[in-house]
Structure formats: C-alpha cells, structure tokens
Tab-separated table of C-alpha atoms and ligand atoms in Angstrom:
chain	number	residue	atom	x	y	z
A	1	MET	CA	13.549	69.104	-65.551
A	2	LEU	CA	13.762	64.819	-66.096
A	3	PHE	CA	16.180	64.861	-63.737
A	4	ASN	CA	12.968	64.943	-61.068
A	5	LYS	CA	10.771	63.382	-63.669
A	6	ILE	CA	12.778	60.321	-62.922
A	7	LEU	CA	13.699	60.691	-59.108
A	8	LYS	CA	9.777	61.100	-59.095
A	9	ILE	CA	8.708	57.832	-60.100
A	10	THR	CA	11.512	56.580	-58.098
A	11	CYS	CA	10.504	57.521	-55.107
A	12	VAL	CA	6.246	56.837	-56.596
A	13	THR	CA	8.217	53.199	-57.895
A	14	LEU	CA	9.923	52.197	-54.696
A	15	LEU	CA	6.371	53.290	-52.320
A	16	LEU	CA	4.624	51.469	-53.327
A	17	LEU	CA	6.993	48.322	-53.484
A	18	VAL	CA	7.444	48.642	-49.838
A	19	MET	CA	3.376	48.852	-49.305
A	20	HIS	CA	3.239	45.854	-51.591
A	21	ALA	CA	5.940	44.459	-49.333
A	22	CYS	CA	4.251	45.661	-46.298
A	23	ASN	CA	1.078	44.023	-47.203
A	24	LYS	CA	2.461	39.975	-48.492
A	25	LYS	CA	3.924	40.453	-45.667
A	26	GLN	CA	0.872	41.494	-43.376
A	27	LYS	CA	-0.925	39.092	-46.060
A	28	GLU	CA	1.854	36.161	-45.001
A	29	ASN	CA	1.692	37.343	-40.876
A	30	GLY	CA	-2.011	37.030	-40.777
A	31	LEU	CA	-3.847	33.962	-38.743
A	32	LYS	CA	-5.357	32.635	-41.913
A	33	ALA	CA	-2.262	32.074	-43.286
A	34	ASN	CA	-1.382	29.591	-40.580
A	35	ALA	CA	-4.539	27.945	-39.950
A	36	GLU	CA	-4.763	24.272	-41.137
A	37	PHE	CA	-8.325	25.397	-40.510
A	38	PRO	CA	-11.059	28.066	-41.286
A	39	ILE	CA	-10.562	31.338	-38.937
A	40	GLY	CA	-13.494	33.139	-39.101
A	41	THR	CA	-15.061	35.972	-36.604
A	42	ALA	CA	-18.114	38.020	-36.253
A	43	ILE	CA	-18.957	40.895	-38.474
A	44	LYS	CA	-21.274	43.352	-38.149
A	45	ILE	CA	-21.721	44.860	-42.021
A	46	GLU	CA	-22.177	48.016	-41.466
A	47	THR	CA	-20.008	49.075	-38.949
A	48	LEU	CA	-17.221	46.741	-41.790
A	49	ASN	CA	-18.527	49.144	-44.967
A	50	ALA	CA	-18.278	51.985	-43.250
A	51	ASP	CA	-14.529	51.363	-41.616
A	52	PHE	CA	-11.814	50.374	-44.204
A	53	GLU	CA	-8.982	49.891	-41.734
A	54	LEU	CA	-10.825	47.525	-40.242
A	55	GLN	CA	-11.826	45.437	-43.294
A	56	ASP	CA	-8.879	45.383	-44.172
A	57	LEU	CA	-7.350	44.096	-41.365
A	58	GLN	CA	-10.419	41.208	-41.781
A	59	LYS	CA	-9.022	40.490	-45.040
A	60	SER	CA	-5.940	39.995	-44.117
A	61	ASN	CA	-6.580	37.374	-41.210
A	62	PHE	CA	-10.187	35.856	-42.175
A	63	ASN	CA	-11.376	33.116	-44.353
A	64	SER	CA	-14.150	33.042	-42.533
A	65	ILE	CA	-16.940	34.831	-41.281
A	66	THR	CA	-20.307	35.149	-38.494
A	67	SER	CA	-22.742	37.598	-38.845
A	68	ALA	CA	-23.270	38.690	-35.267
A	69	SER	CA	-27.334	39.825	-35.798
A	70	ASP	CA	-28.232	40.141	-39.055
A	71	MET	CA	-28.342	36.011	-40.175
A	72	LYS	CA	-31.062	36.039	-36.642
A	73	MET	CA	-34.870	35.195	-37.452
A	74	ASN	CA	-36.069	38.726	-35.827
A	75	ARG	CA	-33.644	40.803	-38.274
A	76	ILE	CA	-35.501	38.663	-41.582
A	77	ILE	CA	-39.183	37.870	-40.686
A	78	GLU	CA	-41.136	41.294	-40.393
A	79	SER	CA	-44.804	39.285	-40.457
A	80	GLU	CA	-45.560	36.102	-41.376
A	81	GLY	CA	-43.891	35.297	-44.897
A	82	VAL	CA	-42.044	38.412	-45.230
A	83	TYR	CA	-38.353	38.627	-45.103
A	84	ASN	CA	-35.280	41.304	-46.095
A	85	TRP	CA	-32.961	40.093	-46.890
A	86	SER	CA	-31.421	42.540	-47.855
A	87	ARG	CA	-29.047	42.627	-45.646
A	88	ILE	CA	-27.314	38.665	-45.702
A	89	ASP	CA	-27.111	39.786	-49.320
A	90	GLY	CA	-24.824	42.329	-48.181
A	91	ILE	CA	-22.615	39.772	-46.096
A	92	LEU	CA	-23.247	37.218	-48.676
A	93	ASN	CA	-22.010	39.699	-51.262
A	94	TYR	CA	-18.539	40.747	-49.282
A	95	ALA	CA	-17.836	36.479	-48.166
A	96	GLN	CA	-17.713	36.094	-51.727
A	97	ASN	CA	-16.172	39.235	-52.719
A	98	ASN	CA	-13.407	38.329	-49.970
A	99	ASN	CA	-13.144	34.280	-50.534
A	100	GLN	CA	-14.924	34.088	-47.918
A	101	ARG	CA	-16.410	30.818	-46.628
A	102	LEU	CA	-20.118	32.746	-44.552
A	103	PHE	CA	-21.311	30.251	-41.706
A	104	GLY	CA	-24.767	30.957	-40.869
A	105	HIS	CA	-26.280	31.694	-37.737
A	106	ASN	CA	-28.478	31.178	-36.159
A	107	LEU	CA	-32.145	29.263	-37.304
A	108	ILE	CA	-33.866	28.833	-34.263
A	109	TRP	CA	-32.751	30.113	-31.294
A	110	HIS	CA	-35.005	32.083	-28.170
A	111	SER	CA	-33.106	35.554	-27.685
A	112	SER	CA	-33.824	35.975	-31.507
A	113	THR	CA	-37.716	34.972	-31.449
A	114	PRO	CA	-39.315	37.257	-33.006
A	115	LYS	CA	-42.703	38.508	-30.371
A	116	TRP	CA	-45.152	38.656	-33.250
A	117	VAL	CA	-43.949	34.562	-33.454
A	118	GLU	CA	-44.164	33.726	-29.640
A	119	GLU	CA	-47.641	35.415	-28.732
A	120	LYS	CA	-49.107	33.246	-32.692
A	121	ALA	CA	-47.200	30.920	-31.286
A	122	LEU	CA	-49.236	30.480	-27.554
A	123	LYS	CA	-52.035	31.897	-29.485
A	124	ASP	CA	-52.366	28.209	-31.799
A	125	THR	CA	-49.973	25.389	-31.218
A	126	LEU	CA	-50.353	23.663	-33.537
A	127	TRP	CA	-49.283	27.172	-35.925
A	128	LEU	CA	-45.482	27.156	-34.438
A	129	ALA	CA	-44.559	23.856	-36.053
A	130	GLY	CA	-46.185	25.121	-39.652
A	131	PHE	CA	-44.540	28.509	-39.322
A	132	MET	CA	-40.807	26.525	-38.704
A	133	LYS	CA	-41.379	24.263	-41.544
A	134	ASP	CA	-41.610	27.584	-43.151
A	135	TYR	CA	-39.233	29.806	-42.286
A	136	ILE	CA	-35.821	27.344	-42.572
A	137	THR	CA	-37.090	25.537	-45.649
A	138	THR	CA	-37.552	29.032	-47.291
A	139	TYR	CA	-34.300	30.324	-45.677
A	140	VAL	CA	-31.698	27.740	-46.302
A	141	GLY	CA	-33.339	26.575	-49.578
A	142	ARG	CA	-32.578	30.905	-50.738
A	143	TYR	CA	-28.978	30.577	-49.403
A	144	LYS	CA	-28.285	26.636	-50.299
A	145	GLY	CA	-24.617	25.844	-51.242
A	146	LYS	CA	-24.354	29.326	-50.379
A	147	VAL	CA	-24.020	30.056	-46.341
A	148	ALA	CA	-21.008	26.251	-45.492
A	149	GLY	CA	-22.917	25.364	-42.529
A	150	TRP	CA	-25.357	26.415	-40.033
A	151	ASP	CA	-25.956	27.235	-36.118
A	152	VAL	CA	-29.722	25.128	-35.817
A	153	VAL	CA	-30.778	25.249	-32.372
A	154	ASN	CA	-28.342	27.822	-30.403
A	155	GLU	CA	-28.543	27.449	-26.836
A	156	ALA	CA	-31.175	25.077	-26.380
A	157	PHE	CA	-30.520	24.542	-22.666
A	158	GLU	CA	-30.204	26.187	-18.807
A	159	SER	CA	-27.051	28.948	-18.683
A	160	ALA	CA	-26.146	26.614	-15.641
A	161	GLY	CA	-26.183	22.450	-15.880
A	162	GLY	CA	-28.552	20.402	-17.848
A	163	ALA	CA	-31.835	21.492	-18.670
A	164	MET	CA	-33.806	22.654	-21.185
A	165	ARG	CA	-34.138	26.633	-21.183
A	166	GLU	CA	-37.812	26.769	-20.751
A	167	THR	CA	-38.396	28.910	-23.843
A	168	ILE	CA	-42.043	29.211	-25.984
A	169	TRP	CA	-40.006	26.251	-28.565
A	170	TYR	CA	-39.698	23.458	-26.400
A	171	SER	CA	-43.020	24.676	-23.922
A	172	VAL	CA	-45.313	24.884	-27.402
A	173	MET	CA	-43.135	21.959	-29.292
A	174	GLY	CA	-41.172	19.521	-26.982
A	175	LYS	CA	-37.642	18.605	-27.286
A	176	ASP	CA	-38.927	17.071	-30.262
A	177	TYR	CA	-38.420	20.885	-31.747
A	178	ILE	CA	-35.187	20.328	-31.693
A	179	ALA	CA	-35.271	16.680	-34.433
A	180	LYS	CA	-37.904	18.359	-36.469
A	181	ALA	CA	-34.987	22.141	-36.978
A	182	PHE	CA	-31.979	19.794	-38.214
A	183	THR	CA	-34.287	17.866	-40.401
A	184	TYR	CA	-36.127	20.509	-42.175
A	185	ALA	CA	-32.279	22.577	-42.776
A	186	HIS	CA	-30.810	18.916	-43.927
A	187	GLU	CA	-34.262	18.915	-46.598
A	188	ALA	CA	-33.024	22.320	-47.567
A	189	ASP	CA	-29.139	21.664	-48.530
A	190	PRO	CA	-28.568	18.417	-48.340
A	191	ASN	CA	-25.080	19.871	-48.032
A	192	ALA	CA	-24.875	22.128	-45.695
A	193	VAL	CA	-23.181	21.574	-42.360
A	194	LEU	CA	-25.315	21.408	-38.984
A	195	PHE	CA	-24.720	22.230	-35.688
A	196	TYR	CA	-25.878	22.672	-31.931
A	197	ASN	CA	-24.078	25.548	-31.015
A	198	ASP	CA	-24.191	26.817	-26.845
A	199	PHE	CA	-22.622	28.506	-24.588
A	200	ASN	CA	-20.170	27.106	-21.178
A	201	ILE	CA	-20.431	23.865	-22.095
A	202	GLU	CA	-16.238	23.799	-22.243
A	203	ARG	CA	-16.965	24.661	-18.128
A	204	ASP	CA	-19.871	22.602	-17.199
A	205	THR	CA	-19.641	19.141	-17.387
A	206	LEU	CA	-23.839	19.225	-16.149
A	207	LYS	CA	-23.916	21.532	-19.443
A	208	LEU	CA	-21.661	19.425	-21.294
A	209	ASN	CA	-23.000	15.983	-20.914
A	210	ALA	CA	-26.970	17.419	-21.546
A	211	THR	CA	-25.181	18.232	-24.769
A	212	LEU	CA	-23.607	15.121	-25.404
A	213	LYS	CA	-26.375	12.677	-24.579
A	214	LEU	CA	-29.020	15.612	-27.244
A	215	ILE	CA	-26.534	14.277	-29.532
A	216	GLU	CA	-26.612	10.795	-28.632
A	217	ASP	CA	-30.135	10.891	-29.125
A	218	LEU	CA	-30.446	12.498	-32.520
A	219	ARG	CA	-27.980	10.727	-34.182
A	220	GLU	CA	-30.152	7.372	-33.067
A	221	LYS	CA	-32.596	8.558	-34.156
A	222	ASN	CA	-30.871	9.586	-37.747
A	223	ILE	CA	-31.696	12.942	-37.457
A	224	PRO	CA	-28.814	15.305	-39.588
A	225	ILE	CA	-26.129	16.932	-37.317
A	226	HIS	CA	-23.304	17.319	-37.889
A	227	GLY	CA	-21.048	19.544	-35.281
A	228	LEU	CA	-20.754	20.208	-32.068
A	229	GLY	CA	-20.212	24.366	-31.531
A	230	PHE	CA	-18.920	26.013	-28.373
A	231	GLN	CA	-19.390	28.730	-27.665
A	232	MET	CA	-16.400	28.994	-25.741
A	233	HIS	CA	-17.437	32.811	-24.848
A	234	ILE	CA	-14.183	31.886	-21.261
A	235	ARG	CA	-13.115	33.886	-18.890
A	236	MET	CA	-8.995	33.812	-17.970
A	237	ASP	CA	-9.375	31.683	-14.484
A	238	ILE	CA	-11.263	29.422	-16.650
A	239	PRO	CA	-8.605	26.179	-15.970
A	240	ASP	CA	-6.849	25.054	-18.659
A	241	GLU	CA	-7.088	20.578	-17.758
A	242	VAL	CA	-10.961	21.230	-17.651
A	243	ILE	CA	-11.500	22.910	-21.447
A	244	ALA	CA	-9.391	20.446	-23.322
A	245	ASN	CA	-11.427	17.711	-21.154
A	246	ALA	CA	-14.094	19.110	-22.483
A	247	LEU	CA	-12.939	19.084	-25.729
A	248	LYS	CA	-11.988	15.774	-25.586
A	249	LYS	CA	-15.415	14.266	-24.664
A	250	ALA	CA	-16.103	16.395	-27.781
A	251	ALA	CA	-13.937	15.530	-30.180
A	252	ASP	CA	-14.705	11.443	-29.827
A	253	THR	CA	-18.602	12.187	-30.553
A	254	GLY	CA	-17.162	11.968	-34.537
A	255	LEU	CA	-19.169	15.023	-34.709
A	256	LYS	CA	-17.596	18.112	-36.470
A	257	ILE	CA	-15.805	20.788	-33.621
A	258	HIS	CA	-16.526	24.444	-34.101
A	259	LEU	CA	-15.144	26.824	-31.630
A	260	SER	CA	-17.613	29.273	-33.105
A	261	GLU	CA	-17.281	32.669	-30.655
A	262	VAL	CA	-14.519	32.480	-28.969
A	263	ASP	CA	-13.000	35.323	-26.599
A	264	ILE	CA	-11.536	35.561	-23.576
A	265	ILE	CA	-12.490	37.835	-20.620
A	266	PHE	CA	-10.440	39.181	-17.202
A	267	ASN	CA	-13.578	40.136	-15.435
A	268	THR	CA	-16.602	37.810	-13.950
A	269	HIS	CA	-20.363	38.252	-14.601
A	270	ASN	CA	-23.371	35.947	-13.884
A	271	ASP	CA	-24.437	34.824	-18.043
A	272	THR	CA	-26.807	37.583	-17.517
A	273	GLN	CA	-27.168	41.529	-19.723
A	274	TYR	CA	-25.641	44.362	-16.938
A	275	GLY	CA	-24.945	40.592	-14.684
A	276	GLY	CA	-20.477	41.739	-15.214
A	277	GLU	CA	-18.579	42.485	-11.838
A	278	GLN	CA	-15.748	44.632	-12.581
A	279	ILE	CA	-12.342	42.962	-10.551
A	280	TYR	CA	-9.537	44.851	-12.894
A	281	THR	CA	-10.528	48.800	-13.653
A	282	GLU	CA	-7.171	48.784	-16.525
A	283	LEU	CA	-5.237	46.166	-18.624
A	284	THR	CA	-1.864	45.545	-17.803
A	285	ASP	CA	1.266	44.331	-19.626
A	286	ASP	CA	1.264	41.141	-16.943
A	287	MET	CA	-2.178	40.559	-18.079
A	288	LYS	CA	-1.610	40.966	-21.805
A	289	LYS	CA	0.802	37.938	-21.400
A	290	ALA	CA	-1.057	36.066	-19.498
A	291	GLN	CA	-4.388	36.545	-22.313
A	292	ALA	CA	-1.393	36.021	-25.108
A	293	GLU	CA	-0.554	32.837	-22.849
A	294	LYS	CA	-4.436	32.198	-22.743
A	295	TYR	CA	-5.453	32.660	-26.200
A	296	LYS	CA	-2.323	30.151	-27.261
A	297	ASN	CA	-3.022	27.752	-25.858
A	298	LEU	CA	-5.987	27.152	-26.361
A	299	VAL	CA	-6.094	27.191	-30.372
A	300	ILE	CA	-3.074	23.890	-29.747
A	301	MET	CA	-5.374	22.522	-27.738
A	302	TYR	CA	-7.842	22.557	-29.978
A	303	ARG	CA	-5.279	21.535	-32.652
A	304	SER	CA	-4.057	18.675	-30.160
A	305	ILE	CA	-7.221	17.161	-29.071
A	306	VAL	CA	-9.690	17.470	-31.337
A	307	PRO	CA	-8.414	14.926	-35.618
A	308	LYS	CA	-7.997	17.906	-38.488
A	309	ALA	CA	-11.234	16.051	-40.393
A	310	GLN	CA	-13.932	17.225	-37.139
A	311	GLN	CA	-11.423	21.049	-36.857
A	312	TYR	CA	-14.536	23.048	-38.870
A	313	GLY	CA	-11.987	26.097	-36.914
A	314	ILE	CA	-11.611	28.808	-35.044
A	315	THR	CA	-13.920	31.503	-34.825
A	316	PHE	CA	-14.032	34.711	-32.865
A	317	TRP	CA	-16.663	36.765	-31.913
A	318	ASP	CA	-15.776	39.851	-33.085
A	319	PHE	CA	-11.552	40.964	-32.475
A	320	THR	CA	-11.642	44.646	-31.645
A	321	ASP	CA	-12.263	45.452	-28.013
A	322	ARG	CA	-13.676	48.441	-30.037
A	323	ASP	CA	-16.428	46.570	-30.913
A	324	SER	CA	-16.599	43.057	-29.034
A	325	TRP	CA	-19.895	43.202	-27.507
A	326	ILE	CA	-18.948	41.647	-23.927
A	327	ASP	CA	-18.512	45.569	-22.451
A	328	GLY	CA	-22.284	46.850	-24.014
A	329	PHE	CA	-23.942	43.437	-22.919
A	330	PHE	CA	-22.273	42.797	-19.236
A	331	SER	CA	-21.602	46.952	-17.813
A	332	ILE	CA	-18.552	46.443	-17.782
A	333	THR	CA	-14.697	47.591	-19.198
A	334	ASP	CA	-13.191	44.163	-20.437
A	335	TRP	CA	-10.800	43.600	-23.446
A	336	PRO	CA	-11.666	39.797	-24.578
A	337	THR	CA	-9.922	40.561	-28.351
A	338	ILE	CA	-6.564	40.502	-30.233
A	339	TYR	CA	-7.430	43.828	-31.870
A	340	ASP	CA	-7.121	46.910	-29.520
A	341	ASP	CA	-9.707	49.515	-29.727
A	342	ASN	CA	-7.162	51.236	-32.109
A	343	LEU	CA	-8.053	48.449	-33.997
A	344	GLN	CA	-3.518	47.842	-33.418
A	345	PRO	CA	-2.716	43.426	-33.165
A	346	LYS	CA	-2.152	42.872	-29.110
A	347	PRO	CA	0.184	40.252	-27.360
A	348	ALA	CA	-3.217	38.140	-27.845
A	349	TYR	CA	-2.918	37.732	-30.687
A	350	PHE	CA	1.434	37.016	-31.722
A	351	GLY	CA	-0.328	34.292	-28.696
A	352	VAL	CA	-3.084	33.014	-31.865
A	353	LEU	CA	-0.622	32.791	-33.873
A	354	GLU	CA	2.157	31.120	-31.866
A	355	GLY	CA	-0.504	28.614	-30.602
A	356	LEU	CA	-1.312	28.260	-35.148
A	357	LYS	CA	2.555	27.898	-35.998
A	358	GLU	CA	3.329	25.571	-32.561
A	359	GLU	CA	5.162	22.110	-33.375
A	360	LEU	CA	1.994	19.867	-31.871
B	401	G3I	O1	-28.504	47.149	-35.578
B	401	G3I	C1	-30.023	48.063	-35.136
B	401	G3I	C2	-29.328	49.480	-34.715
B	401	G3I	O2	-29.607	49.502	-35.936
B	401	G3I	C3	-30.352	49.972	-33.661
B	401	G3I	O3	-30.380	51.083	-33.041
B	401	G3I	C4	-29.953	48.881	-31.782
B	401	G3I	C5	-30.830	49.831	-30.894
B	401	G3I	O4	-31.297	48.900	-30.775
B	401	G3I	O5	-29.779	47.733	-32.166
B	401	G3I	C6	-28.598	47.427	-33.162
B	401	G3I	O6	-29.084	46.132	-32.954
B	401	G3I	C7	-28.879	45.140	-32.506
B	401	G3I	C8	-27.377	44.266	-32.721
B	401	G3I	O7	-27.190	43.502	-32.124
B	401	G3I	C9	-26.962	44.956	-34.441
B	401	G3I	O8	-25.270	45.828	-33.239
B	401	G3I	C10	-29.537	44.190	-31.432
B	401	G3I	O9	-30.547	46.230	-31.358
B	401	G3I	C11	-29.054	44.354	-30.185
B	401	G3I	O10	-29.755	42.929	-29.628
B	401	G3I	C12	-28.021	42.816	-31.637
B	401	G3I	O11	-26.363	42.378	-29.784
B	401	G3I	C13	-26.547	41.238	-30.978
B	401	G3I	C14	-26.536	39.271	-29.567
B	401	G3I	O12	-26.470	38.707	-30.376
B	401	G3I	C15	-28.272	38.985	-29.940
B	401	G3I	O13	-28.666	39.552	-31.935
B	401	G3I	C16	-25.008	41.001	-30.402
B	401	G3I	O14	-24.398	42.039	-30.956
B	401	G3I	C17	-24.111	39.526	-30.668
B	401	G3I	O15	-22.601	40.000	-30.603
B	401	G3I	C18	-25.039	38.801	-29.589
B	401	G3I	O16	-24.129	37.710	-30.205
B	401	G3I	C19	-25.157	36.132	-29.088
B	401	G3I	C20	-24.971	34.804	-30.142
B	401	G3I	O17	-25.117	35.195	-30.643
B	401	G3I	C21	-25.309	33.600	-29.139
B	401	G3I	N1	-23.770	33.990	-28.803
B	401	G3I	C22	-24.602	34.363	-27.237
B	401	G3I	C23	-23.308	36.143	-28.308
B	401	G3I	C24	-23.810	37.558	-27.505
B	401	G3I	O18	-24.810	37.573	-26.797
C-alpha cells in the first residue's frame, strides 16, 4: 500500500518535472527569448481567449500584441461621443497579465472609418477636423502610458504608385489631416511612439519614395512622427535585394522601423478583396523549405540593415495559417504564417528562429 503511494507520488513528480522541462525548453526556444527586439503578433482576443493551446504558443513566443481589428474606429465609436472600450480593455488586460507590449493599430484608416462619419463629413466638412481631434484625444488619452505606440495613419497612399489615396480624410481635410492626426496623438500621449504604416512600400519604389517624402515634409514642420511601419505582406517571388534596398532607405531616415504585419504567401493577388490568383494548390516540402529561407532572410535583413536603436520589432499578422486573414480576403488557399492549421510549427518557424540566432 505505502509502496504504491510512493510509486504514485514519484510518477507524478517525474511527470511534473518533465512537463516543467518541456515548458522551460519551449520558452528557451521561443522566438521572444532569442530576439533583441520585441516579437509580436496580431490577435483576435475572442479567438485567443477561447483557445488555450493558441494562448500557450502566443505567450511562449511573443512579447508584443497588435489587435487585428478591435482597436479600429469602426469597432470603438458607435455614434458621436459614444465609445465601446470593452474589447480594448480585455486586450490590455491580456497584454498586462502576460507582460506584453500593446501596440495600437490604428487611429485613422479609410477602411475602418464608420459610414456615419463619412456621411456626416460630406454634409458638414468643417465637422470632421473637430471629430478627429476629439476622437484621438479621447482614445489615446484613455490609454496613455498603456499603449506603447500607435499606427496614427494607415495606408494614406493608393495601393500602387505614390498618389494620395482619395479617402474621406484627404478629400475633406486635405493632406494636412496626417499632420493633424500626429499632432493630436502626441498631445494626448507625449511618450507614445507614433508611426505611419503602409503596405507594398518594400517593393513599390514610387510608393516608398512618396512615403519618405511625406515623412520629410512632416519633420520639416516639426510634426511628431517617430516611426515607419512596413506591413510586409509579401510574396515568395519578391526579391530579397528589393526588400533590403527599401529597408536601407527607410533606416536612413533615423526613424524607428516596425515590420508590422508580416506574412509571406506563395500565390499572388492584385491588392483587392477576392483579388487572389491560385497558382499553387498544395504545399510541398520544397515550398516549406523555401518559405523558411525567406523568413530567415527577412529577419537577418531587418537585424543587419536597421540599426539596433531603430529596431521597433517584428510583428506577424496572425501566426497560424488557421487564423490568417489571407484566404478569406483574397479567396485563395495559401500557407502564409509560421504555424500550420494544427498549430504545429512549420519550417518557417525555425527559419525565423535561425534568423534571430544568426551571428551577424
Ligand atoms: O467580429 C465580427 C463578428 O462578430 C461578425 O460576425 C463578423 C461578420 O461581419 O465580422 C467580425 O468582424 C471582422 C473582424 O475582422 C474580426 O474578425 C470584420 O468583419 C472584418 O472586417 C475584420 O477584418 C480585419 C480587417 O483588417 C478590417 O479591419 C482583419 O481581421 C484584419 O486582418 C485586417 O487587417 C488589415 C490591417 O488592419 C491593415 N493592413 C492590411 C490587413 C489585412 O487586410
């Protein structure tokens, strides 16, 4: 009887020790433990709260989170002056409880501007500037010192080339809407790191040059802009040299550089919803190896081209193929992230890890 009891205690103790060792190994081998800068991921708080396996992976690999959609205007302000902070407070709790940085995405974006704001602005063009000030002052002020940085303006340029995107903000307030947004955000939280964020600037030279010109103009007017966000939604066929050149030009500004929405697809698209083209119908081992190399090179380029003081971090836009936005948005089947549909690490995961560990 006593022997059985001792045997049971010994087995349980051994099991706990093994689990602890595995957990410790997973933590040691996690991405964040091997990075000199914050490693983040986009999250949907409902999905995360409902999936403990996903949570474990998120907590063991990442020390920064960006909300995929819940910190956007159309998810916060139901009508003028009526705010719903509940989802954001839940995300902040998760970040604080897990010692993670919360990055704010985003304040001003055409795609998440509620219809009622657009309609009211068209009726009363003088109203929009006042609304923007109230919105940013209230929102950034509420999370002062809690949200580390913000994408103040997202995607102000057309998808391709360097022209300004014809948004309600641009058409009603002119290009100055960008300077105003940064000014209001800085006044509301002088310590928050403020970013301009966009896509395709790693491969569209006209768009990158227009973005760098915008930043130069803002800085000449002493507008408080501190960083540039490369969304980095890239394809396997975008040459590393092209990306490296863009990162170099951006790093030369001295601004913080954030790879803010990283994923790498095999297929292609025309930057519009449902605009995907299905070239690959299955994910082969060779494709997995090539993607791992691509992720590794991207991390090494970031580490070797962007000076340490400007490395704001790398954030993946969802870290499992299961939860990625790509398939739903472009109506294709792709494999863009570092974990597969069963939450198992892909070669891409180890590509990122090798990129973080590479002696430079
Ligand atoms: O949560 C609601 C759910 O209650 C409702 O039943 C469902 C059907 O309408 O909608 C759900 O909200 C969706 C939300 O994602 C949460 O999953 C919104 O419709 C959907 O529009 C929203 O999509 C997000 C999109 O931005 C628009 O905000 C994507 O998850 C997110 O990945 C995407 O992220 C953008 C970046 O902000 C900017 N760069 C490109 C990137 C990808 O498009």
